[in-house]
Amino acid sequence: MAQILSRRQAADAAEKLRREGRKLVFANGAFDLLHVGHVRYLEAARREGDFLVVGVNSDASVRRLKGEGRPILPEGERAELVAALRCVDAVVVFDESSPAALIGELRPSVHAKGTDYTPESVPERAAVEEAGGRVVIVGDPKDHATTALVARLRGAK
């Protein structure tokens, strides 16, 4: 299982990877009710480099972005589930609504986003480029979503 790191530990690991000439890939998300779309996204992200760090939104961050009633799973459990995936090397929980500040601290070579974005529409693109990285779009078409799963579960009787 991958390690769940503090921001400082993740930044230190990123610096070590850069010194070794290895390529750090960063991906992020809420990962609330982990589903196959998440797995495919993270597996594709991992193929972009040597080490995959996944930023997981904190509970407060998910609540701000998705509204009351979310997340379904607490941040510690979501981080542990993501860390259990073979393709993930490290997980960091972040409290902001955007991972831009964390990207600035980690300075990844690659920031991988899912297919619900284009390279031009990635909100943290400027932070990635300022840190010397590039944005890639990975994963399968966006036809899996936790929001849709939650709606289906709430509608089930």
PDB file of C-alpha atoms in Angstrom:
ATOM      1  CA  MET A   1       0.000   0.000   0.000  1.00  0.00           C
ATOM      2  CA  ALA A   2       1.174   3.530  -0.789  1.00  0.00           C
ATOM      3  CA  GLN A   3       2.019   5.953   1.975  1.00  0.00           C
ATOM      4  CA  ILE A   4      -0.290   8.703   3.143  1.00  0.00           C
ATOM      5  CA  LEU A   5       2.039  11.676   3.519  1.00  0.00           C
ATOM      6  CA  SER A   6       1.866  15.132   5.024  1.00  0.00           C
ATOM      7  CA  ARG A   7       2.401  18.002   2.604  1.00  0.00           C
ATOM      8  CA  ARG A   8       5.955  18.470   3.951  1.00  0.00           C
ATOM      9  CA  GLN A   9       6.744  14.769   3.499  1.00  0.00           C
ATOM     10  CA  ALA A  10       5.325  14.831  -0.036  1.00  0.00           C
ATOM     11  CA  ALA A  11       7.371  17.933  -0.928  1.00  0.00           C
ATOM     12  CA  ASP A  12      10.522  16.237   0.416  1.00  0.00           C
ATOM     13  CA  ALA A  13       9.742  13.098  -1.619  1.00  0.00           C
ATOM     14  CA  ALA A  14       9.178  15.236  -4.719  1.00  0.00           C
ATOM     15  CA  GLU A  15      12.529  16.964  -4.246  1.00  0.00           C
ATOM     16  CA  LYS A  16      14.269  13.613  -3.879  1.00  0.00           C
ATOM     17  CA  LEU A  17      12.637  12.352  -7.083  1.00  0.00           C
ATOM     18  CA  ARG A  18      13.804  15.458  -8.990  1.00  0.00           C
ATOM     19  CA  ARG A  19      17.373  14.966  -7.737  1.00  0.00           C
ATOM     20  CA  GLU A  20      17.209  11.355  -8.967  1.00  0.00           C
ATOM     21  CA  GLY A  21      15.945  12.483 -12.375  1.00  0.00           C
ATOM     22  CA  ARG A  22      12.635  10.689 -11.901  1.00  0.00           C
ATOM     23  CA  LYS A  23       9.337  12.038 -13.194  1.00  0.00           C
ATOM     24  CA  LEU A  24       6.666  12.890 -10.596  1.00  0.00           C
ATOM     25  CA  VAL A  25       3.041  12.736 -11.726  1.00  0.00           C
ATOM     26  CA  PHE A  26       0.295  14.439  -9.715  1.00  0.00           C
ATOM     27  CA  ALA A  27      -3.417  13.637  -9.915  1.00  0.00           C
ATOM     28  CA  ASN A  28      -6.211  14.798  -7.646  1.00  0.00           C
ATOM     29  CA  GLY A  29      -9.845  14.343  -6.762  1.00  0.00           C
ATOM     30  CA  ALA A  30     -12.391  13.733  -4.041  1.00  0.00           C
ATOM     31  CA  PHE A  31     -12.526   9.964  -4.659  1.00  0.00           C
ATOM     32  CA  ASP A  32     -15.760   9.754  -2.694  1.00  0.00           C
ATOM     33  CA  LEU A  33     -17.163   6.270  -3.362  1.00  0.00           C
ATOM     34  CA  LEU A  34     -14.220   4.993  -5.366  1.00  0.00           C
ATOM     35  CA  HIS A  35     -15.365   3.592  -8.738  1.00  0.00           C
ATOM     36  CA  VAL A  36     -13.811   2.098 -11.872  1.00  0.00           C
ATOM     37  CA  GLY A  37     -13.494   5.523 -13.524  1.00  0.00           C
ATOM     38  CA  HIS A  38     -11.201   6.590 -10.679  1.00  0.00           C
ATOM     39  CA  VAL A  39      -9.094   3.433 -11.075  1.00  0.00           C
ATOM     40  CA  ARG A  40      -8.725   3.916 -14.833  1.00  0.00           C
ATOM     41  CA  TYR A  41      -7.846   7.600 -14.358  1.00  0.00           C
ATOM     42  CA  LEU A  42      -5.139   6.859 -11.783  1.00  0.00           C
ATOM     43  CA  GLU A  43      -3.697   3.913 -13.741  1.00  0.00           C
ATOM     44  CA  ALA A  44      -3.399   6.132 -16.820  1.00  0.00           C
ATOM     45  CA  ALA A  45      -1.870   8.927 -14.728  1.00  0.00           C
ATOM     46  CA  ARG A  46       0.763   6.544 -13.362  1.00  0.00           C
ATOM     47  CA  ARG A  47       1.841   5.621 -16.898  1.00  0.00           C
ATOM     48  CA  GLU A  48       2.864   9.274 -17.448  1.00  0.00           C
ATOM     49  CA  GLY A  49       5.852   9.050 -15.110  1.00  0.00           C
ATOM     50  CA  ASP A  50       7.836   7.249 -12.440  1.00  0.00           C
ATOM     51  CA  PHE A  51       5.951   8.130  -9.246  1.00  0.00           C
ATOM     52  CA  LEU A  52       2.287   9.024  -8.740  1.00  0.00           C
ATOM     53  CA  VAL A  53       1.205  11.334  -5.918  1.00  0.00           C
ATOM     54  CA  VAL A  54      -2.555  11.687  -5.539  1.00  0.00           C
ATOM     55  CA  GLY A  55      -4.054  14.716  -3.839  1.00  0.00           C
ATOM     56  CA  VAL A  56      -7.311  13.835  -2.049  1.00  0.00           C
ATOM     57  CA  ASN A  57      -9.657  16.681  -1.137  1.00  0.00           C
ATOM     58  CA  SER A  58     -10.288  16.986   2.609  1.00  0.00           C
ATOM     59  CA  ASP A  59     -13.829  16.633   3.943  1.00  0.00           C
ATOM     60  CA  ALA A  60     -14.204  20.423   4.212  1.00  0.00           C
ATOM     61  CA  SER A  61     -12.952  20.842   0.647  1.00  0.00           C
ATOM     62  CA  VAL A  62     -15.419  18.257  -0.715  1.00  0.00           C
ATOM     63  CA  ARG A  63     -18.289  19.859   1.219  1.00  0.00           C
ATOM     64  CA  ARG A  64     -17.440  23.260  -0.308  1.00  0.00           C
ATOM     65  CA  LEU A  65     -17.260  21.800  -3.816  1.00  0.00           C
ATOM     66  CA  LYS A  66     -20.110  19.247  -3.738  1.00  0.00           C
ATOM     67  CA  GLY A  67     -22.458  20.627  -1.081  1.00  0.00           C
ATOM     68  CA  GLU A  68     -23.945  19.356   2.165  1.00  0.00           C
ATOM     69  CA  GLY A  69     -24.261  15.602   2.435  1.00  0.00           C
ATOM     70  CA  ARG A  70     -20.862  15.085   0.860  1.00  0.00           C
ATOM     71  CA  PRO A  71     -18.472  13.479   1.227  1.00  0.00           C
ATOM     72  CA  ILE A  72     -20.059  10.114   1.869  1.00  0.00           C
ATOM     73  CA  LEU A  73     -16.777   8.679   3.171  1.00  0.00           C
ATOM     74  CA  PRO A  74     -14.439  10.590   5.514  1.00  0.00           C
ATOM     75  CA  GLU A  75     -11.103  11.826   4.152  1.00  0.00           C
ATOM     76  CA  GLY A  76      -9.059   9.257   6.066  1.00  0.00           C
ATOM     77  CA  GLU A  77     -10.967   6.372   4.501  1.00  0.00           C
ATOM     78  CA  ARG A  78     -10.885   7.927   1.018  1.00  0.00           C
ATOM     79  CA  ALA A  79      -7.121   8.456   1.320  1.00  0.00           C
ATOM     80  CA  GLU A  80      -6.632   4.872   2.493  1.00  0.00           C
ATOM     81  CA  LEU A  81      -8.696   3.475  -0.398  1.00  0.00           C
ATOM     82  CA  VAL A  82      -6.700   5.476  -2.964  1.00  0.00           C
ATOM     83  CA  ALA A  83      -3.416   4.475  -1.292  1.00  0.00           C
ATOM     84  CA  ALA A  84      -4.410   0.814  -1.620  1.00  0.00           C
ATOM     85  CA  LEU A  85      -4.377   1.033  -5.422  1.00  0.00           C
ATOM     86  CA  ARG A  86      -1.272  -0.564  -6.922  1.00  0.00           C
ATOM     87  CA  CYS A  87      -0.702   2.348  -9.317  1.00  0.00           C
ATOM     88  CA  VAL A  88      -0.503   4.947  -6.509  1.00  0.00           C
ATOM     89  CA  ASP A  89       2.820   5.696  -4.800  1.00  0.00           C
ATOM     90  CA  ALA A  90       1.712   8.334  -2.277  1.00  0.00           C
ATOM     91  CA  VAL A  91      -1.405  10.203  -1.148  1.00  0.00           C
ATOM     92  CA  VAL A  92      -1.706  13.711   0.309  1.00  0.00           C
ATOM     93  CA  VAL A  93      -4.922  15.179   1.728  1.00  0.00           C
ATOM     94  CA  PHE A  94      -5.368  18.859   0.918  1.00  0.00           C
ATOM     95  CA  ASP A  95      -7.845  21.322   2.387  1.00  0.00           C
ATOM     96  CA  GLU A  96      -8.119  23.943  -0.343  1.00  0.00           C
ATOM     97  CA  SER A  97     -10.832  23.859  -3.021  1.00  0.00           C
ATOM     98  CA  SER A  98      -8.097  23.751  -5.674  1.00  0.00           C
ATOM     99  CA  PRO A  99      -4.865  21.728  -5.687  1.00  0.00           C
ATOM    100  CA  ALA A 100      -2.934  24.705  -7.135  1.00  0.00           C
ATOM    101  CA  ALA A 101      -1.019  25.479  -3.911  1.00  0.00           C
ATOM    102  CA  LEU A 102      -0.098  21.810  -3.457  1.00  0.00           C
ATOM    103  CA  ILE A 103       1.071  21.683  -7.071  1.00  0.00           C
ATOM    104  CA  GLY A 104       3.281  24.697  -6.348  1.00  0.00           C
ATOM    105  CA  GLU A 105       4.811  22.850  -3.392  1.00  0.00           C
ATOM    106  CA  LEU A 106       5.323  19.514  -5.198  1.00  0.00           C
ATOM    107  CA  ARG A 107       6.274  20.932  -8.635  1.00  0.00           C
ATOM    108  CA  PRO A 108       5.275  17.756 -10.538  1.00  0.00           C
ATOM    109  CA  SER A 109       6.589  17.056 -14.023  1.00  0.00           C
ATOM    110  CA  VAL A 110       3.073  16.079 -15.062  1.00  0.00           C
ATOM    111  CA  HIS A 111      -0.375  16.973 -13.755  1.00  0.00           C
ATOM    112  CA  ALA A 112      -2.900  14.393 -14.943  1.00  0.00           C
ATOM    113  CA  LYS A 113      -6.581  15.285 -15.177  1.00  0.00           C
ATOM    114  CA  GLY A 114      -9.558  13.225 -16.278  1.00  0.00           C
ATOM    115  CA  THR A 115     -11.368  13.404 -19.581  1.00  0.00           C
ATOM    116  CA  ASP A 116     -13.976  15.789 -18.230  1.00  0.00           C
ATOM    117  CA  TYR A 117     -11.310  18.443 -18.911  1.00  0.00           C
ATOM    118  CA  THR A 118      -9.323  19.605 -21.895  1.00  0.00           C
ATOM    119  CA  PRO A 119      -5.726  20.783 -21.403  1.00  0.00           C
ATOM    120  CA  GLU A 120      -6.999  24.335 -21.805  1.00  0.00           C
ATOM    121  CA  SER A 121      -9.814  23.991 -19.258  1.00  0.00           C
ATOM    122  CA  VAL A 122      -7.782  22.560 -16.359  1.00  0.00           C
ATOM    123  CA  PRO A 123      -8.287  25.179 -13.597  1.00  0.00           C
ATOM    124  CA  GLU A 124      -4.805  24.741 -12.108  1.00  0.00           C
ATOM    125  CA  ARG A 125      -3.017  24.780 -15.452  1.00  0.00           C
ATOM    126  CA  ALA A 126      -1.194  28.052 -14.733  1.00  0.00           C
ATOM    127  CA  ALA A 127       0.130  26.660 -11.426  1.00  0.00           C
ATOM    128  CA  VAL A 128       1.411  23.546 -13.241  1.00  0.00           C
ATOM    129  CA  GLU A 129       3.157  25.548 -15.944  1.00  0.00           C
ATOM    130  CA  GLU A 130       4.575  28.010 -13.411  1.00  0.00           C
ATOM    131  CA  ALA A 131       6.063  25.012 -11.573  1.00  0.00           C
ATOM    132  CA  GLY A 132       7.636  23.792 -14.820  1.00  0.00           C
ATOM    133  CA  GLY A 133       5.235  20.928 -15.470  1.00  0.00           C
ATOM    134  CA  ARG A 134       2.758  20.021 -18.165  1.00  0.00           C
ATOM    135  CA  VAL A 135      -0.906  19.030 -18.109  1.00  0.00           C
ATOM    136  CA  VAL A 136      -2.122  15.771 -19.640  1.00  0.00           C
ATOM    137  CA  ILE A 137      -5.642  14.417 -19.989  1.00  0.00           C
ATOM    138  CA  VAL A 138      -5.917  10.723 -19.152  1.00  0.00           C
ATOM    139  CA  GLY A 139      -8.458   8.013 -18.421  1.00  0.00           C
ATOM    140  CA  ASP A 140     -11.545   6.727 -20.099  1.00  0.00           C
ATOM    141  CA  PRO A 141     -14.518   8.829 -21.146  1.00  0.00           C
ATOM    142  CA  LYS A 142     -16.286  10.418 -18.198  1.00  0.00           C
ATOM    143  CA  ASP A 143     -19.243   8.070 -17.895  1.00  0.00           C
ATOM    144  CA  HIS A 144     -18.696   7.180 -14.244  1.00  0.00           C
ATOM    145  CA  ALA A 145     -19.371   9.711 -11.500  1.00  0.00           C
ATOM    146  CA  THR A 146     -19.839   9.521  -7.760  1.00  0.00           C
ATOM    147  CA  THR A 147     -22.519  12.216  -7.979  1.00  0.00           C
ATOM    148  CA  ALA A 148     -24.545   9.939 -10.302  1.00  0.00           C
ATOM    149  CA  LEU A 149     -23.967   6.959  -7.986  1.00  0.00           C
ATOM    150  CA  VAL A 150     -25.144   8.955  -4.980  1.00  0.00           C
ATOM    151  CA  ALA A 151     -28.255  10.093  -6.869  1.00  0.00           C
ATOM    152  CA  ARG A 152     -29.018   6.482  -7.836  1.00  0.00           C
ATOM    153  CA  LEU A 153     -28.537   5.285  -4.248  1.00  0.00           C
ATOM    154  CA  ARG A 154     -30.723   8.056  -2.841  1.00  0.00           C
ATOM    155  CA  GLY A 155     -33.430   7.221  -5.381  1.00  0.00           C
ATOM    156  CA  ALA A 156     -33.336   3.496  -4.581  1.00  0.00           C
ATOM    157  CA  LYS A 157     -36.100   2.188  -2.389  1.00  0.00           C
TER     158      LYS A 157
END
